[in-house]
Short mmCIF file of C-alpha atoms in Angstrom, two decimals:
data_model
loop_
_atom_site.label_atom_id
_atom_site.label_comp_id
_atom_site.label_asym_id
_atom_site.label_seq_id
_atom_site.Cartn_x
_atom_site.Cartn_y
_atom_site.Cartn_z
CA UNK F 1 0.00 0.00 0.00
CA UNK F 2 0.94 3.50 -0.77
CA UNK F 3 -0.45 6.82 0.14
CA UNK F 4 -0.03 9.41 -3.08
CA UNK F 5 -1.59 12.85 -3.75
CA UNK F 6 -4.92 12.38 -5.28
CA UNK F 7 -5.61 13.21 -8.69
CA UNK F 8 -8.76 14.70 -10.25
CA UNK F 9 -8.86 11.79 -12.68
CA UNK F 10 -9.08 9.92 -9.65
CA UNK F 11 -12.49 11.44 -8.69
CA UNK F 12 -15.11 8.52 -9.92
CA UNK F 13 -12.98 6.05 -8.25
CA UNK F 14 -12.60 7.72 -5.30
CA UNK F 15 -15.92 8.73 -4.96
CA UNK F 16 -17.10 5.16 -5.22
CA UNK F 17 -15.14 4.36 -2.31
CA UNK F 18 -16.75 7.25 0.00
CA UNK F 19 -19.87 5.66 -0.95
CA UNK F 20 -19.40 2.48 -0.19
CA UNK F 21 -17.54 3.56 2.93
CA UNK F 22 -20.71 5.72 4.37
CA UNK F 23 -22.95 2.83 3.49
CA UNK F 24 -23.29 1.99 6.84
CA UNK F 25 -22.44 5.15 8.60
CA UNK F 26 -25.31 6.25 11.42
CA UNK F 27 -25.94 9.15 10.22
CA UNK F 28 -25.85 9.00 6.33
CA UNK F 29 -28.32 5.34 7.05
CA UNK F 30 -30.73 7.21 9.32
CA UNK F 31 -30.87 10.26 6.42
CA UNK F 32 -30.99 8.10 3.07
CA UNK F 33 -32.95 5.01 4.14
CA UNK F 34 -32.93 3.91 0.51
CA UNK F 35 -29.23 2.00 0.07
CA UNK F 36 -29.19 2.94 -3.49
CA UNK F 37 -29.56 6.57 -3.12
CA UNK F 38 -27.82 6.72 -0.05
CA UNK F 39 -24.70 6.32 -2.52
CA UNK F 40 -25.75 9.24 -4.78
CA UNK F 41 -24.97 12.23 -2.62
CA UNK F 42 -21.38 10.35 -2.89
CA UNK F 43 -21.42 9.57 -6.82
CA UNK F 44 -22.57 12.56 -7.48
CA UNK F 45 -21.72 15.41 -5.03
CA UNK F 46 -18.30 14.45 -3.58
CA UNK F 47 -17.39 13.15 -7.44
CA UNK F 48 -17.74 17.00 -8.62
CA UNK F 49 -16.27 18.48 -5.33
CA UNK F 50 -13.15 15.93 -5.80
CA UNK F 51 -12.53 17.00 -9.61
CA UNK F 52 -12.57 20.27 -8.87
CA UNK F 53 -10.42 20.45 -5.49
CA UNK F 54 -8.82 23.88 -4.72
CA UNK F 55 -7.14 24.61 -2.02
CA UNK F 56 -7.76 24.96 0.88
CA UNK F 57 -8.90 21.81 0.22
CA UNK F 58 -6.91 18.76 0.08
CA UNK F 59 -7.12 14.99 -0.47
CA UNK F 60 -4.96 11.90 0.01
CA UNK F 61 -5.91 8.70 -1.30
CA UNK F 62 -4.19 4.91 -0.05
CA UNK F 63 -3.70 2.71 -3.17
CA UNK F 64 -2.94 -1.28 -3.62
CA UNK F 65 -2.41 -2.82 -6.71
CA UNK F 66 -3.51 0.26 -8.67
CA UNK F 67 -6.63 0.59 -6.76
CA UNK F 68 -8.08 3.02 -3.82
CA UNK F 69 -8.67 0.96 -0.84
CA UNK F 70 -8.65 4.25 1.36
CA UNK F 71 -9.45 8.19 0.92
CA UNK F 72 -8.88 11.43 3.30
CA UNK F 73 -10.03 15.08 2.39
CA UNK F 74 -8.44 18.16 4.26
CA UNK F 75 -8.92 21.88 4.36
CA UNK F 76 -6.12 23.25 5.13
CA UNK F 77 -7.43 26.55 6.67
CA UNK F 78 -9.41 27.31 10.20
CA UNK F 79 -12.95 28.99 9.53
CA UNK F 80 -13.74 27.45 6.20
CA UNK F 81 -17.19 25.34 5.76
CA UNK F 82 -16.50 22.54 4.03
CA UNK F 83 -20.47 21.55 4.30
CA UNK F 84 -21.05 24.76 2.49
CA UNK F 85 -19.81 25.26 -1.52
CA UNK F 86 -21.95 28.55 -1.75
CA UNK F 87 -20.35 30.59 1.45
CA UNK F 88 -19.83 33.94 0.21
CA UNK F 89 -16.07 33.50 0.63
CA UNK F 90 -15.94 30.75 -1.74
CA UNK F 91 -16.25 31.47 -5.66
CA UNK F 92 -19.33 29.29 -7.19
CA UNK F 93 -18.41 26.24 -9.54
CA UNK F 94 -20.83 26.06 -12.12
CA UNK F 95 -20.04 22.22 -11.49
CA UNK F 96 -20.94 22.25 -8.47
CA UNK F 97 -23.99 23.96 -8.75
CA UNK F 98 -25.38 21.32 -12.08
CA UNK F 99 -24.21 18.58 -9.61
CA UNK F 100 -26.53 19.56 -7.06
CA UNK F 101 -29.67 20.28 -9.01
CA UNK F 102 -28.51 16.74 -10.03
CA UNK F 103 -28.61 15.26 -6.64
CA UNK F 104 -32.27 17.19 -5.54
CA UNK F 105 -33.32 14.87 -8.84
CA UNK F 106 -32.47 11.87 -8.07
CA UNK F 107 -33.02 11.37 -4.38
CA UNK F 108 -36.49 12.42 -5.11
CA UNK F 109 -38.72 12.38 -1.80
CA UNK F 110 -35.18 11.52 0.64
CA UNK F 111 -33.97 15.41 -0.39
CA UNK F 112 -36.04 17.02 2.47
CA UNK F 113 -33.98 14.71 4.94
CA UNK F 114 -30.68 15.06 3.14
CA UNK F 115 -31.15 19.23 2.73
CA UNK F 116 -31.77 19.58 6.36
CA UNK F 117 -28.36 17.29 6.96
CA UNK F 118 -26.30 19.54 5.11
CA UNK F 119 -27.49 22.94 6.35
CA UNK F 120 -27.37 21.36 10.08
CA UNK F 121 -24.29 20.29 9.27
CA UNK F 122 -22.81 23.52 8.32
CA UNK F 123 -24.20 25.02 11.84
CA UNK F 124 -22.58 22.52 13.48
CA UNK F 125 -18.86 22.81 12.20
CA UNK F 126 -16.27 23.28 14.69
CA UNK F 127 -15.24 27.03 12.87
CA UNK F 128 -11.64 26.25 14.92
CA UNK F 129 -8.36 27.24 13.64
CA UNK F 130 -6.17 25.10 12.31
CA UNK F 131 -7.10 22.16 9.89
CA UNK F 132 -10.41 20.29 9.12
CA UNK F 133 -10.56 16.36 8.01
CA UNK F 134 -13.28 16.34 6.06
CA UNK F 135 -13.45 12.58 5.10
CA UNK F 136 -11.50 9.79 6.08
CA UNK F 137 -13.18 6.06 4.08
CA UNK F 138 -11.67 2.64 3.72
CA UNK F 139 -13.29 0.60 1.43
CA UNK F 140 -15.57 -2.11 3.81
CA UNK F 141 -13.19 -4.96 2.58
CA UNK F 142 -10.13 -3.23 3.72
CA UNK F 143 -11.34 -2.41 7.05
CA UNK F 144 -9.43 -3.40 10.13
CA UNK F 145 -5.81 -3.94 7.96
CA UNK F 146 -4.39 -0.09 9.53
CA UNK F 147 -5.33 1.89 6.50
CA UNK F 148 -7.49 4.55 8.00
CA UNK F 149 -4.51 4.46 10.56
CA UNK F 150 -1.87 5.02 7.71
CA UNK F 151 -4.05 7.77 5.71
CA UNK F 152 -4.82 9.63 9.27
CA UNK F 153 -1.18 9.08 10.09
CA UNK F 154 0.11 10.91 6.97
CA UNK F 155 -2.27 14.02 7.26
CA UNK F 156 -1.15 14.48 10.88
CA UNK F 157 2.53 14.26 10.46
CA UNK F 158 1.89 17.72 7.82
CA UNK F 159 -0.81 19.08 10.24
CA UNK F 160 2.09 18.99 12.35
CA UNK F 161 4.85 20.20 10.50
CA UNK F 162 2.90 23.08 9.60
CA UNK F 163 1.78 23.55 12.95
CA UNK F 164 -1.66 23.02 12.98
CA UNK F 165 -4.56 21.53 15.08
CA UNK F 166 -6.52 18.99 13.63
CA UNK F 167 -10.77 19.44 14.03
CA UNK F 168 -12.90 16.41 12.61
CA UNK F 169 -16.35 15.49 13.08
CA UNK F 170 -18.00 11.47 13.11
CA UNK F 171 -20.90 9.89 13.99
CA UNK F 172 -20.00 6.66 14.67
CA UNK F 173 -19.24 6.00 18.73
CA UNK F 174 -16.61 3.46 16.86
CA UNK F 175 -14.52 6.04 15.41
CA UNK F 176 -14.66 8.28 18.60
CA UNK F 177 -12.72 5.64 20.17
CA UNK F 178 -10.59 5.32 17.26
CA UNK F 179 -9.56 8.83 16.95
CA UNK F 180 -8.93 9.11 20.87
CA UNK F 181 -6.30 6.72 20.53
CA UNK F 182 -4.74 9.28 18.09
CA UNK F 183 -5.01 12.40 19.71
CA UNK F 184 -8.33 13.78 19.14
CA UNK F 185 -10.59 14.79 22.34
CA UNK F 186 -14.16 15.36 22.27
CA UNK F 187 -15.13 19.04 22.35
CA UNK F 188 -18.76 18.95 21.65
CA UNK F 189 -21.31 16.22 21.59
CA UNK F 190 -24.89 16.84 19.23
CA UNK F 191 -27.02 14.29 21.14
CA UNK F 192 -29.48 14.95 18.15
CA UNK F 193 -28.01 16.58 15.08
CA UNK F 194 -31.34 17.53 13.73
CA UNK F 195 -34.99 16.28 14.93
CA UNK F 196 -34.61 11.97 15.06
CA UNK F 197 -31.21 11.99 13.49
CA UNK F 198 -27.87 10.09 15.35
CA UNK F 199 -25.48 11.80 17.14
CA UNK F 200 -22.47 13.77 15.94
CA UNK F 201 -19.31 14.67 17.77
CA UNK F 202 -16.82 17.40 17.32
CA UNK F 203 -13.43 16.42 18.31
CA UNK F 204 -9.79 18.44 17.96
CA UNK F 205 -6.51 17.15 18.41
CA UNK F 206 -3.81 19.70 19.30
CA UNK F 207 -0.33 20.01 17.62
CA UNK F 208 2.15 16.89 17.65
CA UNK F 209 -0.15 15.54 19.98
CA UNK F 210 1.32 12.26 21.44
CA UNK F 211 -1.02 8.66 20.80
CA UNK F 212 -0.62 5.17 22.10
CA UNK F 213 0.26 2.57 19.69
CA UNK F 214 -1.53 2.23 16.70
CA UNK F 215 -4.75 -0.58 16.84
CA UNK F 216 -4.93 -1.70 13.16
CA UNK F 217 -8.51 -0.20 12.12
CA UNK F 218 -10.13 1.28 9.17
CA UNK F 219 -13.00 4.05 10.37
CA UNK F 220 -16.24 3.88 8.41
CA UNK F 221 -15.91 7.43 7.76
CA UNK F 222 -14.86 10.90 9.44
CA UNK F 223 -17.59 13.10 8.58
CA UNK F 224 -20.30 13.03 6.52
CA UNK F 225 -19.46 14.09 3.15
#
């Protein structure tokens, strides 16, 4: 397994890996009951956002024989909404917008659910210096063989050399645990992100924070992206 820069050519593949990751995910199963569109806000959404990356926005992707097994997203900058591709600090994508009308289509009656996600979402982002890991996915077959370790590994190590905090968000009690053991603390807990929905927790890990030994463990997903 490697860990490379990811590539915009890279998107559909990547994407596909996201969706299959959040498949199972709390908060993405309780919002998209439907399995088949619960993979389109992922096909569809993330796709575009991935082929058009900019920074502040980064990605990583873990490969094995010439596939990805294993994605992380980044923005690299405190106070920046990654739930939120229309903030007025952010220039519009034309992409981005065609890829949402796109998405409204095609999950059809589970939009209501997924719209109120998103803009709850944005409300709840920890607006904390430092970085922000969007996503962090291992493909379901890969899970358990240290890959989300490796991926959040490699984003840390240049959180830290550039001196930077690290923010994330999960809902999956699971990944709390798994992102305690490298770092992170929990800084605010949304018993009920919006009305019936999981929880979601907020956690930050501070600069060249010290962890116990790595557990070999592949998180079902950071955030919900």
């Amino acid at each position: 397994m490697r860990i490379t820069d990811f590539r915009p050519r890279q998107s559909r593949e990547a994407a596909e890996v996201a969706a299959d990751g959040f498949a199972d995910d709390p908060l993405w199963t309780y919002t998209v009951p439907d399995v088949g569109r619960r993979r389109l806000p992922h096909l569809i959404l993330l796709r575009t956002a991935l082929h058009i990356l900019r920074p502040p926005q980064a990605a990583r992707v873990a490969v094995h024989d010439g596939r990805i097994i294993g994605l992380a997203t980044w923005t690299t900058a405190g106070a920046e909404d990654p739930y939120d591709p229309f903030a007025p600090t952010q220039r519009v994508d034309p992409r981005l917008t065609r890829a949402t009308r796109t998405l409204v289509r095609r999950t059809s009656t589970d939009w209501p659910r997924l719209s109120a996600l998103y803009a709850t979402l944005a409300q709840s982002y920890p607006n904390d210096p430092g970085w922000f890991l969007g996503t962090l996915v291992v493909r379901p077959d890969r899970r358990g063989t240290g890959v989300g370790s490796a991926l959040l590994r490699d984003g840390l190590a240049r959180a830290d050399a550039a001196g930077q905090p690290v923010s994330l968000q999960t809902s999956s009690t699971r990944n709390v645990e798994f992102y305690r053991r490298h770092g992170f603390e929990v800084t605010r807990t949304f018993a009920e992100l919006y009305p019936g929905s999981p929880p979601l927790w907020n956690l930050r890990r501070p600069v060249s924070a010290q962890v116990t030994a790595d557990v070999p463990s592949a998180p079902r997903g950071a955030t919900p992206s």
